[in-house]
Amino acid sequence: MKRVSHLSTLAMILGLATFSSVAADMAQSLTLAQLQQQQGTVIDTRASAFYNGWPQTLSGPSGHEPAALNLSASWLNAMNDEQLAGWAKQHNLTPASMIALYGSDADNQAVNARLKKAGYSTVSTLGDALQTPARLQRLPHFEQLVYPQWIHQLQQGKKVAAAPTGDFKIIEAAWGAPKFYLLNHIPGADYIDTNEVESEPLWNKVSDDKLKAMLAKHGIRHDTTVILYGRDVYAAARVAQIMLYAGVKDVRILDGGWKAWSDANLPVGRGTPAKVKPANDFGAPIPGQPQLMVDMEQARGLLHRKDASLVSIRSWPEFIGETSGYSYIKPKGEIAGARWGHAGSDATHMEDFHNPDGTMRSADDIAAMWKQWHILPDQQVAFYCGTGWRASETFMYARAMGWKNVAVYDGGWYEWSAHPQNPVTTGPLTPESTL
């Protein structure tokens, strides 16, 4: 029998005591009705995929409890105390707030412990969570943002929710040669260089004829389900948005990109892409959805309207003209009348749209952020950035959120700023300046 030192025994006792203390803190359970009567806040501690609407089992409930916030236990290691405080402030939580958690016991315990450490003393569990499917809320098109385990199960031939109706392809998208792909990628994934879908001088999408040839080369028809991922989510989104324009009916992206797959510790492939059998015919006219792209004149027509928004997905320094954001774009400024849709800290980041693990931020948070700039779901909306990548990521999120009339202004700031007659503004801007 293995001997256990007195110190080890003491440590075990203290550990059990700590766990018991946390468990005792969580002993209280409230129903949603009771919590609402006391104006409390519900927090979903599950992964964002399940919060968004993916069922955890084939026949399980889909979505989250009404008005629930998402604070996934899996994010905690990526959030320092200052970031957690910022998240709480953004959602109007104070140490006096009454909070009820739901998710797995382990996730609830982890989030509760972190909240307690931050000074939140009134934390309980939601006793009737996920028991009334009719009241649950979800992204209208949650299936367009897939998660790693779903892909893995699909590849294994298992039954999955929102399964493709026919053939499917998994594709990594990135700029240039597949240098990172060669080291590790999702097993069986094809590879698309973004140069296959956009070209100089303005990095706009290629011609429809070239697009047709690219799709054929990768064995893609209009009825092929295409699941794209990237080391950067916006690279996959750029290809996805162009494929939707072309007429591929079912295009999805891996929420959180390659990092999500890597973090899930799922199998990886190495080496060059396998040979793909070309498609004989796309099976439908190209473009199938031309309304998903707008040109410069159409973009101009969206300015200063209450029923439309031309939305800049650029960092604040880009938006107010402190920087162009790109070494190869010289003019600084912004399209006069464009509304700021947020982005990130610079031209290569999208933190404003991401959870701590890189997945899409909650739809409620994004919609609230846009509403401040008079960007609304019933408007005609076109997103743009410098050359289309960040705008495409936002387009994919808006599409998953159920926004029906969304597009990308492909030319973006690069094209707009190259024409001196186009109205440009710099300096401090406000939402009211765009009306």
Short mmCIF file of C-alpha atoms in Angstrom, two decimals:
data_model
loop_
_atom_site.label_atom_id
_atom_site.label_comp_id
_atom_site.label_asym_id
_atom_site.label_seq_id
_atom_site.Cartn_x
_atom_site.Cartn_y
_atom_site.Cartn_z
CA MET A 1 0.00 0.00 0.00
CA LYS A 2 1.34 3.41 -0.99
CA ARG A 3 2.20 5.60 1.99
CA VAL A 4 0.63 9.04 2.11
CA SER A 5 2.49 11.76 3.97
CA HIS A 6 0.79 13.91 6.59
CA LEU A 7 1.32 16.93 4.30
CA SER A 8 -0.34 15.12 1.38
CA THR A 9 -3.24 14.14 3.58
CA LEU A 10 -3.61 17.72 4.78
CA ALA A 11 -3.50 18.99 1.19
CA MET A 12 -6.20 16.52 0.18
CA ILE A 13 -8.38 17.58 3.11
CA LEU A 14 -7.91 21.25 2.28
CA GLY A 15 -8.68 20.57 -1.38
CA LEU A 16 -11.87 18.73 -0.48
CA ALA A 17 -12.78 21.49 1.92
CA THR A 18 -12.32 24.12 -0.78
CA PHE A 19 -14.41 22.12 -3.25
CA SER A 20 -17.07 21.56 -0.61
CA SER A 21 -17.11 25.28 0.14
CA VAL A 22 -17.61 26.13 -3.53
CA ALA A 23 -20.27 23.41 -3.84
CA ALA A 24 -22.04 24.82 -0.80
CA ASP A 25 -22.04 28.25 -2.41
CA MET A 26 -23.79 26.71 -5.41
CA ALA A 27 -26.32 24.76 -3.36
CA GLN A 28 -29.08 27.32 -3.89
CA SER A 29 -31.13 26.78 -7.02
CA LEU A 30 -33.62 29.15 -8.61
CA THR A 31 -36.08 28.77 -11.45
CA LEU A 32 -36.02 31.23 -14.32
CA ALA A 33 -39.30 32.75 -13.12
CA GLN A 34 -37.89 33.28 -9.62
CA LEU A 35 -34.72 34.85 -10.99
CA GLN A 36 -36.69 37.16 -13.29
CA GLN A 37 -38.88 38.29 -10.40
CA GLN A 38 -35.72 39.43 -8.64
CA GLN A 39 -34.30 40.97 -11.84
CA GLY A 40 -31.39 38.59 -11.81
CA THR A 41 -29.03 37.58 -14.62
CA VAL A 42 -28.69 34.16 -16.23
CA ILE A 43 -25.24 32.99 -17.36
CA ASP A 44 -24.70 30.02 -19.69
CA THR A 45 -21.34 28.43 -18.82
CA ARG A 46 -21.25 26.11 -21.86
CA ALA A 47 -19.20 26.52 -25.03
CA SER A 48 -20.53 29.20 -27.40
CA ALA A 49 -21.55 26.57 -29.99
CA PHE A 50 -24.19 25.22 -27.62
CA TYR A 51 -25.20 28.69 -26.50
CA ASN A 52 -25.71 29.63 -30.17
CA GLY A 53 -28.02 26.71 -30.85
CA TRP A 54 -26.13 23.48 -31.50
CA PRO A 55 -27.77 20.68 -29.49
CA GLN A 56 -25.34 18.81 -27.25
CA THR A 57 -27.00 15.54 -28.29
CA LEU A 58 -28.99 14.73 -31.41
CA SER A 59 -32.30 14.94 -29.59
CA GLY A 60 -31.22 17.52 -27.03
CA PRO A 61 -32.51 21.08 -26.58
CA SER A 62 -31.23 23.80 -28.89
CA GLY A 63 -30.26 27.27 -27.74
CA HIS A 64 -29.95 29.23 -24.52
CA GLU A 65 -32.29 30.54 -21.88
CA PRO A 66 -33.95 33.93 -22.57
CA ALA A 67 -31.57 36.88 -22.16
CA ALA A 68 -28.81 34.58 -20.90
CA LEU A 69 -25.24 35.81 -21.14
CA ASN A 70 -22.51 33.44 -22.29
CA LEU A 71 -19.48 33.12 -20.03
CA SER A 72 -17.99 29.79 -21.03
CA ALA A 73 -15.86 28.02 -18.45
CA SER A 74 -13.46 27.26 -21.30
CA TRP A 75 -12.64 30.98 -21.61
CA LEU A 76 -11.50 31.50 -18.04
CA ASN A 77 -7.82 30.75 -18.61
CA ALA A 78 -7.78 33.31 -21.42
CA MET A 79 -9.39 36.07 -19.33
CA ASN A 80 -7.38 38.02 -16.78
CA ASP A 81 -9.14 39.82 -13.95
CA GLU A 82 -9.24 43.09 -15.88
CA GLN A 83 -10.86 41.41 -18.89
CA LEU A 84 -13.44 39.70 -16.70
CA ALA A 85 -14.22 43.03 -15.06
CA GLY A 86 -14.62 44.59 -18.50
CA TRP A 87 -16.98 41.80 -19.57
CA ALA A 88 -19.06 42.29 -16.41
CA LYS A 89 -19.21 46.07 -16.85
CA GLN A 90 -20.28 45.70 -20.47
CA HIS A 91 -23.18 43.52 -19.33
CA ASN A 92 -24.13 45.79 -16.40
CA LEU A 93 -23.14 43.28 -13.72
CA THR A 94 -22.10 44.49 -10.29
CA PRO A 95 -20.99 42.53 -7.20
CA ALA A 96 -24.54 42.97 -5.90
CA SER A 97 -26.11 41.37 -9.00
CA MET A 98 -28.08 38.19 -8.50
CA ILE A 99 -26.68 35.57 -10.89
CA ALA A 100 -27.79 32.05 -11.78
CA LEU A 101 -25.52 29.71 -13.75
CA TYR A 102 -26.34 26.72 -15.90
CA GLY A 103 -24.22 24.19 -17.75
CA SER A 104 -22.34 21.14 -16.52
CA ASP A 105 -21.58 20.92 -12.81
CA ALA A 106 -17.86 21.29 -13.48
CA ASP A 107 -18.35 24.37 -15.67
CA ASN A 108 -20.70 25.96 -13.17
CA GLN A 109 -18.22 25.36 -10.34
CA ALA A 110 -15.38 26.89 -12.34
CA VAL A 111 -17.31 30.02 -13.29
CA ASN A 112 -18.73 30.37 -9.79
CA ALA A 113 -15.25 30.22 -8.26
CA ARG A 114 -13.99 32.92 -10.63
CA LEU A 115 -16.99 35.16 -9.96
CA LYS A 116 -16.59 34.72 -6.21
CA LYS A 117 -12.95 35.73 -6.51
CA ALA A 118 -14.10 38.86 -8.36
CA GLY A 119 -16.47 39.76 -5.56
CA TYR A 120 -19.79 38.42 -6.81
CA SER A 121 -21.48 37.00 -3.74
CA THR A 122 -24.99 36.11 -4.90
CA VAL A 123 -24.43 33.25 -7.33
CA SER A 124 -26.74 30.26 -7.64
CA THR A 125 -27.71 27.67 -10.24
CA LEU A 126 -30.67 27.78 -12.62
CA GLY A 127 -32.67 24.74 -11.57
CA ASP A 128 -34.96 24.51 -14.60
CA ALA A 129 -32.36 25.29 -17.26
CA LEU A 130 -32.90 23.82 -20.75
CA GLN A 131 -36.06 22.02 -19.64
CA THR A 132 -38.51 24.12 -21.67
CA PRO A 133 -37.35 23.98 -25.31
CA ALA A 134 -40.03 26.40 -26.53
CA ARG A 135 -38.54 29.31 -24.57
CA LEU A 136 -34.94 28.81 -25.70
CA GLN A 137 -33.29 31.34 -28.00
CA ARG A 138 -30.75 30.61 -30.72
CA LEU A 139 -28.99 32.04 -33.72
CA PRO A 140 -31.41 31.74 -36.67
CA HIS A 141 -28.63 30.02 -38.65
CA PHE A 142 -26.35 28.59 -35.97
CA GLU A 143 -25.52 25.71 -38.33
CA GLN A 144 -23.46 28.07 -40.49
CA LEU A 145 -20.89 28.33 -37.68
CA VAL A 146 -19.72 24.78 -37.04
CA TYR A 147 -17.59 23.54 -34.15
CA PRO A 148 -14.65 21.09 -34.15
CA GLN A 149 -16.32 18.03 -32.63
CA TRP A 150 -19.16 18.34 -35.17
CA ILE A 151 -16.68 18.18 -38.05
CA HIS A 152 -14.90 15.23 -36.44
CA GLN A 153 -18.14 13.29 -35.99
CA LEU A 154 -19.21 14.13 -39.54
CA GLN A 155 -15.92 12.77 -40.89
CA GLN A 156 -16.40 9.59 -38.88
CA GLY A 157 -19.77 9.01 -40.51
CA LYS A 158 -21.72 9.58 -37.29
CA LYS A 159 -25.15 11.17 -37.24
CA VAL A 160 -24.91 14.88 -36.54
CA ALA A 161 -27.36 17.74 -36.18
CA ALA A 162 -27.80 19.97 -39.25
CA ALA A 163 -25.96 17.45 -41.42
CA PRO A 164 -25.12 18.24 -45.06
CA THR A 165 -27.79 16.96 -47.44
CA GLY A 166 -25.23 15.70 -49.96
CA ASP A 167 -21.50 15.73 -50.57
CA PHE A 168 -19.34 17.88 -48.33
CA LYS A 169 -15.81 19.23 -48.48
CA ILE A 170 -13.59 20.61 -45.74
CA ILE A 171 -11.16 23.27 -46.94
CA GLU A 172 -8.46 25.37 -45.31
CA ALA A 173 -8.11 28.88 -46.72
CA ALA A 174 -5.06 31.12 -46.41
CA TRP A 175 -2.97 33.52 -48.44
CA GLY A 176 -0.13 32.02 -50.46
CA ALA A 177 1.48 28.59 -50.37
CA PRO A 178 0.18 26.12 -47.75
CA LYS A 179 3.17 26.43 -45.42
CA PHE A 180 1.24 26.01 -42.17
CA TYR A 181 -1.13 23.51 -43.75
CA LEU A 182 1.84 21.24 -44.50
CA LEU A 183 2.70 21.10 -40.79
CA ASN A 184 -0.80 20.41 -39.50
CA HIS A 185 -4.35 20.59 -40.80
CA ILE A 186 -7.75 18.99 -40.36
CA PRO A 187 -7.39 15.46 -41.78
CA GLY A 188 -8.72 15.21 -45.32
CA ALA A 189 -8.97 18.97 -45.80
CA ASP A 190 -8.29 20.54 -49.19
CA TYR A 191 -6.43 23.87 -49.45
CA ILE A 192 -7.42 27.11 -51.19
CA ASP A 193 -5.00 29.97 -51.67
CA THR A 194 -6.96 33.23 -51.39
CA ASN A 195 -5.17 34.33 -54.57
CA GLU A 196 -7.53 31.92 -56.31
CA VAL A 197 -10.54 34.07 -55.41
CA GLU A 198 -9.14 37.63 -55.44
CA SER A 199 -6.52 39.45 -57.47
CA GLU A 200 -4.54 42.65 -57.78
CA PRO A 201 -4.51 45.59 -58.21
CA LEU A 202 -7.35 46.11 -55.68
CA TRP A 203 -7.63 42.56 -54.33
CA ASN A 204 -11.23 42.38 -55.49
CA LYS A 205 -12.80 39.04 -56.32
CA VAL A 206 -11.70 37.41 -59.57
CA SER A 207 -13.96 37.33 -62.64
CA ASP A 208 -16.91 34.98 -62.67
CA ASP A 209 -15.17 32.83 -65.30
CA LYS A 210 -12.12 32.41 -63.06
CA LEU A 211 -14.37 31.73 -60.13
CA LYS A 212 -16.12 28.98 -62.08
CA ALA A 213 -12.78 27.40 -62.96
CA MET A 214 -11.61 27.57 -59.34
CA LEU A 215 -14.75 25.84 -58.07
CA ALA A 216 -14.44 23.12 -60.69
CA LYS A 217 -10.78 22.57 -59.80
CA HIS A 218 -11.73 21.94 -56.17
CA GLY A 219 -14.62 19.64 -57.08
CA ILE A 220 -17.29 22.04 -55.87
CA ARG A 221 -20.80 22.17 -57.31
CA HIS A 222 -23.67 24.44 -56.31
CA ASP A 223 -25.07 21.63 -54.13
CA THR A 224 -21.79 20.75 -52.37
CA THR A 225 -21.65 21.64 -48.69
CA VAL A 226 -18.36 23.51 -48.17
CA ILE A 227 -16.91 23.85 -44.67
CA LEU A 228 -14.09 26.37 -44.54
CA TYR A 229 -11.58 27.16 -41.83
CA GLY A 230 -8.45 29.27 -41.58
CA ARG A 231 -5.58 30.14 -39.29
CA ASP A 232 -7.35 33.49 -39.46
CA VAL A 233 -11.13 33.27 -39.47
CA TYR A 234 -11.42 36.12 -41.94
CA ALA A 235 -9.41 34.27 -44.60
CA ALA A 236 -11.97 31.45 -44.54
CA ALA A 237 -14.81 33.98 -44.43
CA ARG A 238 -13.46 35.77 -47.51
CA VAL A 239 -13.56 32.55 -49.53
CA ALA A 240 -16.92 31.58 -48.02
CA GLN A 241 -18.57 34.87 -48.95
CA ILE A 242 -17.31 34.66 -52.53
CA MET A 243 -18.54 31.06 -52.83
CA LEU A 244 -21.99 32.16 -51.64
CA TYR A 245 -21.94 34.92 -54.26
CA ALA A 246 -21.06 32.31 -56.86
CA GLY A 247 -24.06 30.22 -55.88
CA VAL A 248 -22.81 27.48 -53.57
CA LYS A 249 -25.93 26.96 -51.47
CA ASP A 250 -24.47 25.64 -48.23
CA VAL A 251 -21.23 27.27 -47.10
CA ARG A 252 -20.16 27.14 -43.46
CA ILE A 253 -17.13 28.22 -41.48
CA LEU A 254 -15.43 26.69 -38.45
CA ASP A 255 -16.14 29.14 -35.64
CA GLY A 256 -12.82 30.07 -34.07
CA GLY A 257 -10.82 28.70 -37.01
CA TRP A 258 -7.80 26.41 -36.75
CA LYS A 259 -7.23 27.43 -33.12
CA ALA A 260 -10.57 25.88 -32.18
CA TRP A 261 -9.56 22.57 -33.78
CA SER A 262 -6.13 22.65 -32.14
CA ASP A 263 -7.58 23.51 -28.72
CA ALA A 264 -9.97 20.55 -29.03
CA ASN A 265 -6.99 18.16 -29.30
CA LEU A 266 -8.49 16.42 -32.32
CA PRO A 267 -6.43 14.46 -34.91
CA VAL A 268 -4.29 16.41 -37.37
CA GLY A 269 -3.09 15.66 -40.87
CA ARG A 270 0.29 16.58 -42.36
CA GLY A 271 1.71 17.00 -45.82
CA THR A 272 0.33 18.18 -49.13
CA PRO A 273 -3.38 18.18 -50.04
CA ALA A 274 -4.74 15.01 -51.60
CA LYS A 275 -5.66 15.10 -55.28
CA VAL A 276 -9.18 16.37 -55.83
CA LYS A 277 -11.39 15.09 -58.62
CA PRO A 278 -12.53 18.17 -60.55
CA ALA A 279 -16.25 18.84 -60.94
CA ASN A 280 -17.54 18.49 -64.48
CA ASP A 281 -20.09 21.24 -64.04
CA PHE A 282 -21.13 23.69 -61.33
CA GLY A 283 -24.74 22.78 -62.08
CA ALA A 284 -26.12 26.32 -61.89
CA PRO A 285 -25.44 29.78 -63.34
CA ILE A 286 -22.64 31.87 -61.79
CA PRO A 287 -23.18 34.16 -59.95
CA GLY A 288 -26.07 32.54 -58.16
CA GLN A 289 -26.41 35.38 -55.62
CA PRO A 290 -25.04 38.56 -57.23
CA GLN A 291 -26.78 40.71 -54.58
CA LEU A 292 -24.20 39.59 -52.02
CA MET A 293 -21.61 41.89 -53.63
CA VAL A 294 -22.05 45.61 -54.23
CA ASP A 295 -19.89 47.85 -56.39
CA MET A 296 -18.76 51.42 -55.75
CA GLU A 297 -21.87 53.08 -57.15
CA GLN A 298 -24.17 50.80 -55.19
CA ALA A 299 -22.13 51.49 -52.05
CA ARG A 300 -22.51 55.24 -52.61
CA GLY A 301 -26.27 54.76 -52.83
CA LEU A 302 -26.38 53.38 -49.27
CA LEU A 303 -24.94 56.48 -47.61
CA HIS A 304 -26.94 58.77 -45.29
CA ARG A 305 -30.06 56.61 -45.33
CA LYS A 306 -32.22 55.43 -42.45
CA ASP A 307 -33.18 52.25 -44.30
CA ALA A 308 -29.62 51.34 -45.27
CA SER A 309 -26.08 51.30 -43.88
CA LEU A 310 -22.67 51.21 -45.50
CA VAL A 311 -20.65 49.75 -42.64
CA SER A 312 -16.92 50.18 -42.06
CA ILE A 313 -15.33 47.11 -40.48
CA ARG A 314 -12.07 48.86 -39.71
CA SER A 315 -10.23 49.72 -36.51
CA TRP A 316 -11.02 53.06 -34.86
CA PRO A 317 -7.63 54.55 -35.91
CA GLU A 318 -8.46 53.62 -39.52
CA PHE A 319 -12.00 54.94 -39.24
CA ILE A 320 -10.93 58.39 -38.02
CA GLY A 321 -8.04 58.67 -40.48
CA GLU A 322 -5.03 58.22 -38.22
CA THR A 323 -3.77 55.35 -40.38
CA SER A 324 -4.75 53.63 -43.62
CA GLY A 325 -4.16 50.28 -41.95
CA TYR A 326 -2.11 48.89 -44.85
CA SER A 327 1.42 49.44 -46.14
CA TYR A 328 0.17 49.41 -49.72
CA ILE A 329 -2.78 51.79 -49.19
CA LYS A 330 -1.55 55.35 -48.87
CA PRO A 331 -4.70 57.50 -48.39
CA LYS A 332 -6.01 57.86 -44.84
CA GLY A 333 -9.60 58.59 -43.96
CA GLU A 334 -13.04 57.07 -44.25
CA ILE A 335 -15.98 57.03 -46.62
CA ALA A 336 -18.05 60.07 -45.66
CA GLY A 337 -21.36 58.84 -44.28
CA ALA A 338 -20.21 55.30 -43.54
CA ARG A 339 -21.17 53.89 -40.16
CA TRP A 340 -18.62 52.29 -37.87
CA GLY A 341 -19.26 48.59 -37.39
CA HIS A 342 -16.20 48.02 -35.18
CA ALA A 343 -13.36 45.56 -35.89
CA GLY A 344 -10.27 45.30 -33.71
CA SER A 345 -7.06 46.93 -32.60
CA ASP A 346 -5.60 47.13 -36.10
CA ALA A 347 -6.10 45.89 -39.66
CA THR A 348 -5.22 42.30 -38.76
CA HIS A 349 -7.42 41.82 -35.69
CA MET A 350 -11.14 41.43 -35.02
CA GLU A 351 -11.31 41.39 -31.22
CA ASP A 352 -14.57 43.36 -31.14
CA PHE A 353 -16.34 40.34 -32.66
CA HIS A 354 -14.60 37.55 -30.76
CA ASN A 355 -15.00 35.72 -27.50
CA PRO A 356 -11.75 35.08 -25.58
CA ASP A 357 -11.28 31.80 -27.50
CA GLY A 358 -11.69 33.45 -30.91
CA THR A 359 -15.24 32.27 -31.57
CA MET A 360 -18.03 34.66 -32.55
CA ARG A 361 -19.23 36.95 -29.81
CA SER A 362 -22.90 36.65 -28.86
CA ALA A 363 -25.41 37.96 -31.38
CA ASP A 364 -26.96 40.22 -28.73
CA ASP A 365 -23.60 41.86 -28.06
CA ILE A 366 -22.91 42.41 -31.76
CA ALA A 367 -26.40 43.76 -32.48
CA ALA A 368 -26.13 46.16 -29.53
CA MET A 369 -22.74 47.36 -30.76
CA TRP A 370 -24.16 48.04 -34.21
CA LYS A 371 -27.35 49.66 -32.95
CA GLN A 372 -25.27 52.44 -31.35
CA TRP A 373 -24.21 53.38 -34.89
CA HIS A 374 -27.72 53.07 -36.36
CA ILE A 375 -26.94 49.75 -38.06
CA LEU A 376 -30.14 47.72 -37.84
CA PRO A 377 -31.28 44.25 -38.97
CA ASP A 378 -34.13 45.48 -41.19
CA GLN A 379 -31.85 47.75 -43.23
CA GLN A 380 -30.02 47.05 -46.46
CA VAL A 381 -26.47 46.61 -45.15
CA ALA A 382 -23.15 46.35 -46.96
CA PHE A 383 -19.93 45.76 -45.03
CA TYR A 384 -16.48 46.83 -46.20
CA CYS A 385 -12.96 47.12 -44.83
CA GLY A 386 -9.66 47.70 -46.63
CA THR A 387 -9.92 44.90 -49.18
CA GLY A 388 -12.70 42.56 -48.06
CA TRP A 389 -11.46 40.05 -45.49
CA ARG A 390 -12.75 41.62 -42.28
CA ALA A 391 -15.97 42.64 -44.03
CA SER A 392 -16.50 39.03 -45.10
CA GLU A 393 -16.13 37.72 -41.56
CA THR A 394 -18.73 40.20 -40.37
CA PHE A 395 -20.99 39.26 -43.28
CA MET A 396 -20.85 35.61 -42.21
CA TYR A 397 -21.77 36.54 -38.64
CA ALA A 398 -24.68 38.75 -39.75
CA ARG A 399 -25.90 35.93 -41.97
CA ALA A 400 -25.81 33.48 -39.05
CA MET A 401 -27.69 36.08 -36.99
CA GLY A 402 -30.49 36.03 -39.55
CA TRP A 403 -29.91 39.46 -41.10
CA LYS A 404 -31.53 39.04 -44.49
CA ASN A 405 -30.27 41.89 -46.66
CA VAL A 406 -26.50 41.90 -46.22
CA ALA A 407 -23.66 42.20 -48.70
CA VAL A 408 -19.97 43.07 -49.02
CA TYR A 409 -18.66 46.15 -50.79
CA ASP A 410 -15.76 44.35 -52.39
CA GLY A 411 -13.74 47.40 -53.38
CA GLY A 412 -13.66 48.79 -49.85
CA TRP A 413 -11.47 51.67 -48.75
CA TYR A 414 -8.76 50.68 -51.24
CA GLU A 415 -11.01 51.28 -54.25
CA TRP A 416 -12.97 54.21 -52.78
CA SER A 417 -9.84 56.18 -51.81
CA ALA A 418 -8.37 55.75 -55.29
CA HIS A 419 -11.07 58.01 -56.78
CA PRO A 420 -10.58 61.67 -55.75
CA GLN A 421 -14.21 62.56 -56.48
CA ASN A 422 -15.45 60.22 -53.75
CA PRO A 423 -16.41 61.93 -50.47
CA VAL A 424 -13.92 61.24 -47.67
CA THR A 425 -13.86 62.34 -44.04
CA THR A 426 -11.29 62.34 -41.24
CA GLY A 427 -11.22 63.29 -37.59
CA PRO A 428 -13.61 62.56 -34.72
CA LEU A 429 -16.84 60.99 -35.94
CA THR A 430 -20.09 60.17 -34.15
CA PRO A 431 -23.08 57.99 -35.02
CA GLU A 432 -25.11 61.15 -35.65
CA SER A 433 -22.62 62.33 -38.28
CA THR A 434 -23.70 59.46 -40.52
CA LEU A 435 -27.41 60.27 -40.58
#
